[in-house]
Amino acid sequence: MSTTPPSSTAPLRRRSVLQAGSLAALVPTLGALSACGGNGEGDAGDGTGELTLIYMGDATQQETFQALFDEFQDHHPDITLKANGIAAGDWATFGNTVSTRIAGGEKADIISVATEGQRLMSSKGLFEPLDELISRDSDVTEEFYEKVSPRLGEWLDTYGSPDGSTYFIPGGYNTVVMYANREVFDAAGVELPDTDWTWDEFRSIAETVKEETGAFLTTAGAGFPFGQILPWLFTNGASTLSEDWATATFDSPEAIEAAEFVKALVDDELVPQPGGEFDGATQYERGSLATLTGGRYTLPDVRRLEMVDQTRILNFPHNAGPGTPVGWDGWAVFKSSQNKEAAWTFLKWLMSVEASEFYAEQGGTNVPVREDVAASSSFLDDAPEGTELIATAIEVGTPVPSPDQQAQVDTEVNKGWEAAILGNQPVEEALGSANAAIQELL
């Protein structure tokens, strides 16, 4: 993937003080910022002392993140990092939980927030603008942003800030692809498609695989829009919301066509019945399921099953054109932090090649934000053939719609899609009802 010159990379696009004097009115001066640092002297040192960090992660993710945090400690022994992993159900709930805790007096210095919570949380005035620090330490930040996909930089500007200031340093991201079990395709006498395939080709292969092996080609369902619903919409030029996330579009002709296609897979028993007890990972191992749908977060299951070598990654099948949802995480510093210099030291360390490679090698469940690391052995080793597609899919990606009412909107999206593909309501009626409910929430 190409990168843009430094003059148009994210830290300079974001109206640094060198380019727009008006920014000075929006952010504290460097002296004021440094005075909140751990040394209390107002200089721009690395900072010392204790940092508290909040992030969302289950037990497995917490183990991987803790390895990353321990590595930082090894590089910066004068900074003590206390990490608090929260196993929330979704990012909107996580954002609301953290906002409530902070409003109630809980102190923290750093937070990791995914797309679904960035605009919601930054709009609450919780975070310190980072523009002056980005400009001040340009020897680090320019090199970093030169390695970040320009698309991700643009999305952070558009969706991660309510006022044009920079609140998040991008972490990793995820797209949606398909992990294909070579042995099932071989048993069916079907040649694995190239990296790209159409819905019609997908349907034809599903029929052959089912006839020859009894296996399902994929699963279908509702409950996780990012992996189960949005890929079908985005590969048909549809979405749940408009580009600015202000208008519901879930009942567009393209969305209806996508739901009808998936409903036909359900009706013809080419996928397991949605909502049942079908364990995708177990059935993938047994050869009863030919593909797993997901992003980098699917790899731990494939490794656990010892199926890396017999798996190949393909792009999600498309109709109108290639597409995928994209979600990314960002690191922010709380405005209430009393140790901002040390917090910024941690964020700068995350930008480094060394930190990115370390996290990838430890089993990080997202694509490294640095393109050079995403193309390196630290990301590609011990992973299926075609793993690079998880990274390059960002070029055809669309940000996962994430309005402030994310949790409620997702509930309506799931209800409408499930009613449509199960035939509980006519497709047009199911998506129309959901669309009206979504618009009312917005």
GROMACS .gro file of C-alpha atoms in nm:
model
  442
    1MET     CA    1   0.000   0.000   0.000
    2SER     CA    2   0.120   0.347  -0.078
    3THR     CA    3   0.187   0.619   0.174
    4THR     CA    4   0.162   0.993   0.136
    5PRO     CA    5   0.441   1.248   0.180
    6PRO     CA    6   0.499   1.386   0.531
    7SER     CA    7   0.327   1.711   0.438
    8SER     CA    8  -0.006   1.529   0.411
    9THR     CA    9   0.036   1.267   0.680
   10ALA     CA   10  -0.195   1.263   0.979
   11PRO     CA   11  -0.004   1.478   1.230
   12LEU     CA   12   0.040   1.757   0.978
   13ARG     CA   13  -0.310   1.726   0.835
   14ARG     CA   14  -0.444   1.775   1.184
   15ARG     CA   15  -0.379   2.146   1.190
   16SER     CA   16  -0.055   2.147   1.389
   17VAL     CA   17   0.051   2.475   1.545
   18LEU     CA   18   0.305   2.517   1.270
   19GLN     CA   19   0.027   2.534   1.012
   20ALA     CA   20  -0.267   2.692   1.192
   21GLY     CA   21  -0.224   2.937   1.473
   22SER     CA   22  -0.591   2.905   1.564
   23LEU     CA   23  -0.520   2.566   1.720
   24ALA     CA   24  -0.347   2.737   2.011
   25ALA     CA   25  -0.687   2.847   2.135
   26LEU     CA   26  -0.808   2.488   2.142
   27VAL     CA   27  -0.526   2.318   2.334
   28PRO     CA   28  -0.320   2.400   2.643
   29THR     CA   29   0.026   2.537   2.599
   30LEU     CA   30   0.318   2.300   2.621
   31GLY     CA   31   0.418   2.457   2.950
   32ALA     CA   32   0.076   2.389   3.098
   33LEU     CA   33   0.078   2.034   2.963
   34SER     CA   34   0.425   1.956   3.093
   35ALA     CA   35   0.341   2.105   3.431
   36CYS     CA   36   0.093   1.822   3.472
   37GLY     CA   37   0.372   1.569   3.413
   38GLY     CA   38   0.525   1.341   3.669
   39ASN     CA   39   0.829   1.559   3.727
   40GLY     CA   40   0.625   1.872   3.792
   41GLU     CA   41   0.901   2.093   3.651
   42GLY     CA   42   0.735   2.194   3.326
   43ASP     CA   43   1.003   2.049   3.100
   44ALA     CA   44   0.948   1.799   2.820
   45GLY     CA   45   1.112   1.494   2.971
   46ASP     CA   46   1.001   1.133   2.955
   47GLY     CA   47   0.815   1.161   3.283
   48THR     CA   48   0.835   0.921   3.574
   49GLY     CA   49   0.603   0.771   3.828
   50GLU     CA   50   0.285   0.566   3.800
   51LEU     CA   51   0.043   0.540   3.507
   52THR     CA   52  -0.301   0.380   3.510
   53LEU     CA   53  -0.429   0.241   3.180
   54ILE     CA   54  -0.779   0.123   3.089
   55TYR     CA   55  -0.862  -0.103   2.795
   56MET     CA   56  -1.123  -0.356   2.687
   57GLY     CA   57  -1.021  -0.719   2.665
   58ASP     CA   58  -1.115  -1.071   2.767
   59ALA     CA   59  -0.879  -1.297   2.960
   60THR     CA   60  -0.681  -1.403   2.652
   61GLN     CA   61  -0.645  -1.048   2.523
   62GLN     CA   62  -0.545  -0.929   2.869
   63GLU     CA   63  -0.261  -1.180   2.873
   64THR     CA   64  -0.127  -1.055   2.539
   65PHE     CA   65  -0.166  -0.689   2.634
   66GLN     CA   66   0.009  -0.749   2.967
   67ALA     CA   67   0.309  -0.887   2.781
   68LEU     CA   68   0.315  -0.562   2.581
   69PHE     CA   69   0.290  -0.353   2.896
   70ASP     CA   70   0.570  -0.554   3.062
   71GLU     CA   71   0.791  -0.490   2.760
   72PHE     CA   72   0.730  -0.117   2.799
   73GLN     CA   73   0.832  -0.142   3.164
   74ASP     CA   74   1.158  -0.305   3.058
   75HIS     CA   75   1.229  -0.006   2.832
   76HIS     CA   76   1.113   0.254   3.087
   77PRO     CA   77   1.181   0.128   3.440
   78ASP     CA   78   1.113   0.475   3.588
   79ILE     CA   79   0.747   0.450   3.484
   80THR     CA   80   0.515   0.203   3.656
   81LEU     CA   81   0.220   0.098   3.439
   82LYS     CA   82  -0.093  -0.039   3.605
   83ALA     CA   83  -0.331  -0.186   3.347
   84ASN     CA   84  -0.702  -0.242   3.402
   85GLY     CA   85  -0.863  -0.468   3.142
   86ILE     CA   86  -1.244  -0.452   3.126
   87ALA     CA   87  -1.430  -0.742   2.965
   88ALA     CA   88  -1.728  -0.536   2.844
   89GLY     CA   89  -1.980  -0.677   2.600
   90ASP     CA   90  -1.937  -0.404   2.340
   91TRP     CA   91  -1.749  -0.079   2.287
   92ALA     CA   92  -2.047   0.145   2.348
   93THR     CA   93  -2.104  -0.018   2.686
   94PHE     CA   94  -1.733   0.008   2.760
   95GLY     CA   95  -1.734   0.378   2.671
   96ASN     CA   96  -2.035   0.451   2.889
   97THR     CA   97  -1.887   0.250   3.177
   98VAL     CA   98  -1.557   0.436   3.164
   99SER     CA   99  -1.727   0.775   3.128
  100THR     CA  100  -1.939   0.703   3.435
  101ARG     CA  101  -1.637   0.593   3.637
  102ILE     CA  102  -1.436   0.901   3.544
  103ALA     CA  103  -1.731   1.129   3.620
  104GLY     CA  104  -1.753   0.957   3.957
  105GLY     CA  105  -1.395   1.046   4.041
  106GLU     CA  106  -1.196   0.744   3.925
  107LYS     CA  107  -0.853   0.846   3.799
  108ALA     CA  108  -0.676   0.712   3.491
  109ASP     CA  109  -0.406   0.832   3.255
  110ILE     CA  110  -0.441   0.635   2.932
  111ILE     CA  111  -0.720   0.449   2.754
  112SER     CA  112  -0.754   0.232   2.445
  113VAL     CA  113  -1.083   0.286   2.260
  114ALA     CA  114  -1.208   0.123   1.938
  115THR     CA  115  -1.398   0.294   1.657
  116GLU     CA  116  -1.732   0.224   1.823
  117GLY     CA  117  -1.648   0.440   2.123
  118GLN     CA  118  -1.411   0.708   1.996
  119ARG     CA  119  -1.653   0.979   1.891
  120LEU     CA  120  -1.881   0.911   2.187
  121MET     CA  121  -1.602   0.943   2.439
  122SER     CA  122  -1.409   1.229   2.279
  123SER     CA  123  -1.731   1.432   2.263
  124LYS     CA  124  -1.753   1.415   2.643
  125GLY     CA  125  -1.438   1.626   2.683
  126LEU     CA  126  -1.248   1.351   2.863
  127PHE     CA  127  -0.927   1.355   2.659
  128GLU     CA  128  -0.624   1.577   2.614
  129PRO     CA  129  -0.566   1.710   2.260
  130LEU     CA  130  -0.237   1.567   2.133
  131ASP     CA  131  -0.162   1.802   1.843
  132GLU     CA  132   0.112   2.002   2.013
  133LEU     CA  133   0.288   1.690   2.137
  134ILE     CA  134   0.267   1.537   1.790
  135SER     CA  135   0.425   1.851   1.647
  136ARG     CA  136   0.682   1.884   1.925
  137ASP     CA  137   0.811   1.527   1.883
  138SER     CA  138   0.794   1.522   1.504
  139ASP     CA  139   1.112   1.315   1.483
  140VAL     CA  140   0.904   1.025   1.618
  141THR     CA  141   0.555   1.105   1.495
  142GLU     CA  142   0.633   1.189   1.130
  143GLU     CA  143   0.812   0.858   1.081
  144PHE     CA  144   0.519   0.678   1.241
  145TYR     CA  145   0.244   0.845   1.039
  146GLU     CA  146   0.436   0.788   0.715
  147LYS     CA  147   0.382   0.417   0.784
  148VAL     CA  148   0.009   0.446   0.862
  149SER     CA  149  -0.249   0.398   0.586
  150PRO     CA  150  -0.369   0.743   0.472
  151ARG     CA  151  -0.725   0.610   0.484
  152LEU     CA  152  -0.695   0.537   0.854
  153GLY     CA  153  -0.557   0.884   0.918
  154GLU     CA  154  -0.852   1.039   0.735
  155TRP     CA  155  -1.103   0.828   0.928
  156LEU     CA  156  -0.950   0.927   1.260
  157ASP     CA  157  -0.989   1.293   1.162
  158THR     CA  158  -1.349   1.238   1.052
  159TYR     CA  159  -1.483   1.001   1.314
  160GLY     CA  160  -1.252   1.032   1.615
  161SER     CA  161  -1.284   1.402   1.692
  162PRO     CA  162  -1.578   1.634   1.753
  163ASP     CA  163  -1.376   1.955   1.708
  164GLY     CA  164  -1.080   1.894   1.475
  165SER     CA  165  -0.828   1.823   1.750
  166THR     CA  166  -0.634   1.497   1.761
  167TYR     CA  167  -0.732   1.283   2.058
  168PHE     CA  168  -0.619   0.935   1.949
  169ILE     CA  169  -0.295   0.777   1.835
  170PRO     CA  170  -0.402   0.489   1.609
  171GLY     CA  171  -0.330   0.137   1.729
  172GLY     CA  172  -0.425  -0.166   1.520
  173TYR     CA  173  -0.727  -0.238   1.301
  174ASN     CA  174  -0.939  -0.528   1.179
  175THR     CA  175  -1.115  -0.614   0.857
  176VAL     CA  176  -1.327  -0.917   0.765
  177VAL     CA  177  -1.197  -1.201   0.547
  178MET     CA  178  -1.263  -1.574   0.515
  179TYR     CA  179  -1.039  -1.849   0.651
  180ALA     CA  180  -1.079  -2.146   0.414
  181ASN     CA  181  -1.015  -2.511   0.511
  182ARG     CA  182  -0.823  -2.648   0.211
  183GLU     CA  183  -0.912  -3.008   0.297
  184VAL     CA  184  -1.287  -2.949   0.265
  185PHE     CA  185  -1.245  -2.784  -0.075
  186ASP     CA  186  -1.018  -3.069  -0.189
  187ALA     CA  187  -1.269  -3.330  -0.071
  188ALA     CA  188  -1.541  -3.154  -0.268
  189GLY     CA  189  -1.323  -3.141  -0.580
  190VAL     CA  190  -1.346  -2.762  -0.578
  191GLU     CA  191  -1.046  -2.546  -0.652
  192LEU     CA  192  -1.001  -2.267  -0.403
  193PRO     CA  193  -1.094  -1.938  -0.565
  194ASP     CA  194  -0.842  -1.663  -0.617
  195THR     CA  195  -0.828  -1.395  -0.352
  196ASP     CA  196  -1.149  -1.243  -0.494
  197TRP     CA  197  -1.478  -1.420  -0.567
  198THR     CA  198  -1.834  -1.311  -0.635
  199TRP     CA  199  -2.155  -1.395  -0.455
  200ASP     CA  200  -2.261  -1.612  -0.749
  201GLU     CA  201  -1.934  -1.806  -0.734
  202PHE     CA  202  -1.972  -1.835  -0.359
  203ARG     CA  203  -2.325  -1.975  -0.394
  204SER     CA  204  -2.215  -2.225  -0.661
  205ILE     CA  205  -1.924  -2.347  -0.449
  206ALA     CA  206  -2.152  -2.375  -0.144
  207GLU     CA  207  -2.385  -2.603  -0.340
  208THR     CA  208  -2.098  -2.826  -0.456
  209VAL     CA  209  -1.936  -2.846  -0.114
  210LYS     CA  210  -2.268  -2.939   0.048
  211GLU     CA  211  -2.347  -3.201  -0.218
  212GLU     CA  212  -2.003  -3.362  -0.217
  213THR     CA  213  -1.908  -3.345   0.152
  214GLY     CA  214  -2.218  -3.247   0.349
  215ALA     CA  215  -2.028  -2.949   0.488
  216PHE     CA  216  -2.156  -2.596   0.510
  217LEU     CA  217  -1.948  -2.334   0.330
  218THR     CA  218  -2.002  -2.067   0.595
  219THR     CA  219  -2.230  -1.959   0.877
  220ALA     CA  220  -2.495  -1.689   0.880
  221GLY     CA  221  -2.651  -1.508   1.169
  222ALA     CA  222  -2.713  -1.191   1.366
  223GLY     CA  223  -2.573  -1.064   1.690
  224PHE     CA  224  -2.234  -0.941   1.572
  225PRO     CA  225  -2.288  -0.685   1.295
  226PHE     CA  226  -1.917  -0.635   1.227
  227GLY     CA  227  -1.858  -0.995   1.122
  228GLN     CA  228  -2.205  -1.125   1.034
  229ILE     CA  229  -2.401  -0.843   0.870
  230LEU     CA  230  -2.185  -0.553   0.754
  231PRO     CA  231  -1.967  -0.763   0.519
  232TRP     CA  232  -2.276  -0.859   0.317
  233LEU     CA  233  -2.396  -0.499   0.308
  234PHE     CA  234  -2.059  -0.342   0.225
  235THR     CA  235  -1.990  -0.586  -0.059
  236ASN     CA  236  -2.318  -0.477  -0.218
  237GLY     CA  237  -2.276  -0.100  -0.184
  238ALA     CA  238  -2.507  -0.082   0.119
  239SER     CA  239  -2.475   0.010   0.486
  240THR     CA  240  -2.682   0.053   0.797
  241LEU     CA  241  -2.615   0.429   0.809
  242SER     CA  242  -2.513   0.712   0.581
  243GLU     CA  243  -2.147   0.811   0.562
  244ASP     CA  244  -2.189   1.074   0.834
  245TRP     CA  245  -2.378   0.823   1.056
  246ALA     CA  246  -2.674   1.061   1.075
  247THR     CA  247  -2.931   0.881   0.856
  248ALA     CA  248  -3.050   0.519   0.864
  249THR     CA  249  -3.008   0.339   0.528
  250PHE     CA  250  -3.078  -0.018   0.637
  251ASP     CA  251  -3.378  -0.055   0.404
  252SER     CA  252  -3.206   0.050   0.081
  253PRO     CA  253  -3.257  -0.172  -0.227
  254GLU     CA  254  -2.894  -0.285  -0.196
  255ALA     CA  255  -2.940  -0.382   0.169
  256ILE     CA  256  -3.260  -0.570   0.087
  257GLU     CA  257  -3.079  -0.756  -0.192
  258ALA     CA  258  -2.803  -0.857   0.050
  259ALA     CA  259  -3.048  -0.989   0.307
  260GLU     CA  260  -3.240  -1.180   0.039
  261PHE     CA  261  -2.916  -1.346  -0.075
  262VAL     CA  262  -2.832  -1.460   0.277
  263LYS     CA  263  -3.192  -1.569   0.338
  264ALA     CA  264  -3.168  -1.792   0.029
  265LEU     CA  265  -2.857  -1.957   0.177
  266VAL     CA  266  -3.057  -2.026   0.494
  267ASP     CA  267  -3.366  -2.147   0.307
  268ASP     CA  268  -3.163  -2.386   0.092
  269GLU     CA  269  -2.973  -2.519   0.396
  270LEU     CA  270  -2.638  -2.413   0.257
  271VAL     CA  271  -2.557  -2.264   0.598
  272PRO     CA  272  -2.642  -2.398   0.945
  273GLN     CA  273  -2.964  -2.270   1.094
  274PRO     CA  274  -2.891  -1.928   1.250
  275GLY     CA  275  -2.935  -1.900   1.623
  276GLY     CA  276  -2.856  -2.263   1.698
  277GLU     CA  277  -2.570  -2.422   1.894
  278PHE     CA  278  -2.341  -2.463   1.592
  279ASP     CA  279  -1.981  -2.418   1.712
  280GLY     CA  280  -1.797  -2.275   1.413
  281ALA     CA  281  -1.442  -2.345   1.533
  282THR     CA  282  -1.520  -2.706   1.628
  283GLN     CA  283  -1.701  -2.775   1.301
  284TYR     CA  284  -1.419  -2.611   1.106
  285GLU     CA  285  -1.174  -2.853   1.268
  286ARG     CA  286  -1.403  -3.150   1.189
  287GLY     CA  287  -1.445  -3.049   0.827
  288SER     CA  288  -1.817  -2.978   0.867
  289LEU     CA  289  -1.759  -2.608   0.796
  290ALA     CA  290  -1.545  -2.497   0.505
  291THR     CA  291  -1.471  -2.139   0.613
  292LEU     CA  292  -1.451  -1.919   0.918
  293THR     CA  293  -1.542  -1.554   0.876
  294GLY     CA  294  -1.350  -1.295   1.075
  295GLY     CA  295  -1.044  -1.075   1.100
  296ARG     CA  296  -0.709  -1.115   1.272
  297TYR     CA  297  -0.906  -1.199   1.588
  298THR     CA  298  -0.992  -1.537   1.427
  299LEU     CA  299  -0.629  -1.649   1.409
  300PRO     CA  300  -0.599  -1.764   1.774
  301ASP     CA  301  -0.869  -2.026   1.708
  302VAL     CA  302  -0.693  -2.146   1.394
  303ARG     CA  303  -0.364  -2.173   1.583
  304ARG     CA  304  -0.530  -2.348   1.876
  305LEU     CA  305  -0.675  -2.605   1.635
  306GLU     CA  306  -0.332  -2.646   1.472
  307MET     CA  307  -0.485  -2.569   1.132
  308VAL     CA  308  -0.260  -2.286   1.013
  309ASP     CA  309  -0.103  -2.489   0.731
  310GLN     CA  310  -0.432  -2.626   0.597
  311THR     CA  311  -0.599  -2.283   0.598
  312ARG     CA  312  -0.587  -2.018   0.330
  313ILE     CA  313  -0.733  -1.668   0.364
  314LEU     CA  314  -0.962  -1.523   0.098
  315ASN     CA  315  -1.133  -1.186   0.066
  316PHE     CA  316  -1.501  -1.181   0.156
  317PRO     CA  317  -1.712  -1.256  -0.158
  318HIS     CA  318  -1.862  -0.952  -0.327
  319ASN     CA  319  -2.153  -0.853  -0.552
  320ALA     CA  320  -2.142  -0.481  -0.632
  321GLY     CA  321  -1.772  -0.466  -0.548
  322PRO     CA  322  -1.509  -0.562  -0.289
  323GLY     CA  323  -1.568  -0.431   0.060
  324THR     CA  324  -1.528  -0.491   0.430
  325PRO     CA  325  -1.602  -0.316   0.758
  326VAL     CA  326  -1.296  -0.166   0.926
  327GLY     CA  327  -1.261  -0.106   1.296
  328TRP     CA  328  -0.953   0.036   1.466
  329ASP     CA  329  -0.837   0.116   1.815
  330GLY     CA  330  -0.686   0.441   1.934
  331TRP     CA  331  -0.488   0.541   2.242
  332ALA     CA  332  -0.580   0.859   2.428
  333VAL     CA  333  -0.460   1.050   2.734
  334PHE     CA  334  -0.716   1.162   2.988
  335LYS     CA  335  -0.740   1.536   3.045
  336SER     CA  336  -0.748   1.465   3.418
  337SER     CA  337  -0.415   1.279   3.411
  338GLN     CA  338  -0.153   1.419   3.647
  339ASN     CA  339   0.128   1.248   3.455
  340LYS     CA  340   0.077   1.344   3.093
  341GLU     CA  341   0.446   1.340   2.998
  342ALA     CA  342   0.484   0.980   3.110
  343ALA     CA  343   0.157   0.894   2.932
  344TRP     CA  344   0.287   1.052   2.613
  345THR     CA  345   0.610   0.851   2.653
  346PHE     CA  346   0.399   0.535   2.649
  347LEU     CA  347   0.210   0.647   2.337
  348LYS     CA  348   0.536   0.730   2.160
  349TRP     CA  349   0.670   0.387   2.247
  350LEU     CA  350   0.360   0.226   2.096
  351MET     CA  351   0.442   0.404   1.767
  352SER     CA  352   0.780   0.231   1.742
  353VAL     CA  353   0.862  -0.061   1.516
  354GLU     CA  354   0.982  -0.257   1.818
  355ALA     CA  355   0.656  -0.226   2.010
  356SER     CA  356   0.444  -0.307   1.704
  357GLU     CA  357   0.651  -0.612   1.617
  358PHE     CA  358   0.649  -0.733   1.976
  359TYR     CA  359   0.270  -0.717   2.000
  360ALA     CA  360   0.227  -0.894   1.666
  361GLU     CA  361   0.464  -1.171   1.772
  362GLN     CA  362   0.287  -1.213   2.106
  363GLY     CA  363  -0.039  -1.290   1.927
  364GLY     CA  364  -0.202  -0.951   1.893
  365THR     CA  365  -0.554  -0.985   1.756
  366ASN     CA  366  -0.544  -0.693   1.513
  367VAL     CA  367  -0.344  -0.576   1.212
  368PRO     CA  368  -0.043  -0.364   1.307
  369VAL     CA  369  -0.117  -0.002   1.221
  370ARG     CA  370   0.233   0.033   1.076
  371GLU     CA  371   0.230  -0.093   0.718
  372ASP     CA  372   0.594  -0.199   0.739
  373VAL     CA  373   0.517  -0.425   1.035
  374ALA     CA  374   0.198  -0.561   0.873
  375ALA     CA  375   0.416  -0.672   0.580
  376SER     CA  376   0.684  -0.824   0.803
  377SER     CA  377   0.748  -1.172   0.938
  378SER     CA  378   0.631  -1.066   1.285
  379PHE     CA  379   0.277  -1.046   1.146
  380LEU     CA  380   0.290  -1.303   0.865
  381ASP     CA  381   0.473  -1.591   1.036
  382ASP     CA  382   0.272  -1.874   1.193
  383ALA     CA  383  -0.032  -1.753   1.001
  384PRO     CA  384  -0.224  -1.893   0.702
  385GLU     CA  385  -0.133  -1.822   0.342
  386GLY     CA  386  -0.309  -1.502   0.237
  387THR     CA  387  -0.274  -1.334   0.577
  388GLU     CA  388  -0.161  -1.015   0.402
  389LEU     CA  389  -0.520  -0.978   0.277
  390ILE     CA  390  -0.638  -0.888   0.627
  391ALA     CA  391  -0.412  -0.584   0.606
  392THR     CA  392  -0.465  -0.483   0.242
  393ALA     CA  393  -0.845  -0.510   0.275
  394ILE     CA  394  -0.834  -0.166   0.437
  395GLU     CA  395  -0.803  -0.025   0.083
  396VAL     CA  396  -1.163  -0.135   0.009
  397GLY     CA  397  -1.288  -0.090   0.363
  398THR     CA  398  -1.558   0.127   0.520
  399PRO     CA  399  -1.550   0.234   0.886
  400VAL     CA  400  -1.794   0.041   1.100
  401PRO     CA  401  -2.086   0.283   1.160
  402SER     CA  402  -2.050   0.405   1.518
  403PRO     CA  403  -2.295   0.677   1.623
  404ASP     CA  404  -2.328   0.780   1.985
  405GLN     CA  405  -2.627   0.544   2.014
  406GLN     CA  406  -2.413   0.250   1.896
  407ALA     CA  407  -2.544  -0.015   2.135
  408GLN     CA  408  -2.910   0.062   2.065
  409VAL     CA  409  -2.855   0.085   1.690
  410ASP     CA  410  -2.680  -0.252   1.684
  411THR     CA  411  -2.973  -0.406   1.869
  412GLU     CA  412  -3.213  -0.291   1.598
  413VAL     CA  413  -2.976  -0.399   1.319
  414ASN     CA  414  -2.950  -0.747   1.469
  415LYS     CA  415  -3.327  -0.778   1.521
  416GLY     CA  416  -3.406  -0.666   1.167
  417TRP     CA  417  -3.146  -0.886   1.000
  418GLU     CA  418  -3.244  -1.193   1.200
  419ALA     CA  419  -3.613  -1.145   1.118
  420ALA     CA  420  -3.524  -1.108   0.751
  421ILE     CA  421  -3.293  -1.408   0.704
  422LEU     CA  422  -3.509  -1.641   0.916
  423GLY     CA  423  -3.823  -1.542   0.728
  424ASN     CA  424  -4.001  -1.419   1.039
  425GLN     CA  425  -4.100  -1.115   0.834
  426PRO     CA  426  -4.069  -1.037   0.464
  427VAL     CA  427  -3.719  -0.900   0.406
  428GLU     CA  428  -3.833  -0.555   0.299
  429GLU     CA  429  -4.068  -0.526   0.596
  430ALA     CA  430  -3.806  -0.649   0.847
  431LEU     CA  431  -3.539  -0.407   0.731
  432GLY     CA  432  -3.792  -0.125   0.696
  433SER     CA  433  -3.909  -0.163   1.055
  434ALA     CA  434  -3.550  -0.177   1.180
  435ASN     CA  435  -3.460   0.127   0.971
  436ALA     CA  436  -3.743   0.332   1.123
  437ALA     CA  437  -3.636   0.233   1.473
  438ILE     CA  438  -3.274   0.323   1.398
  439GLN     CA  439  -3.370   0.662   1.260
  440GLU     CA  440  -3.572   0.737   1.570
  441LEU     CA  441  -3.267   0.657   1.784
  442LEU     CA  442  -3.050   0.890   1.577
   0.00000   0.00000   0.00000
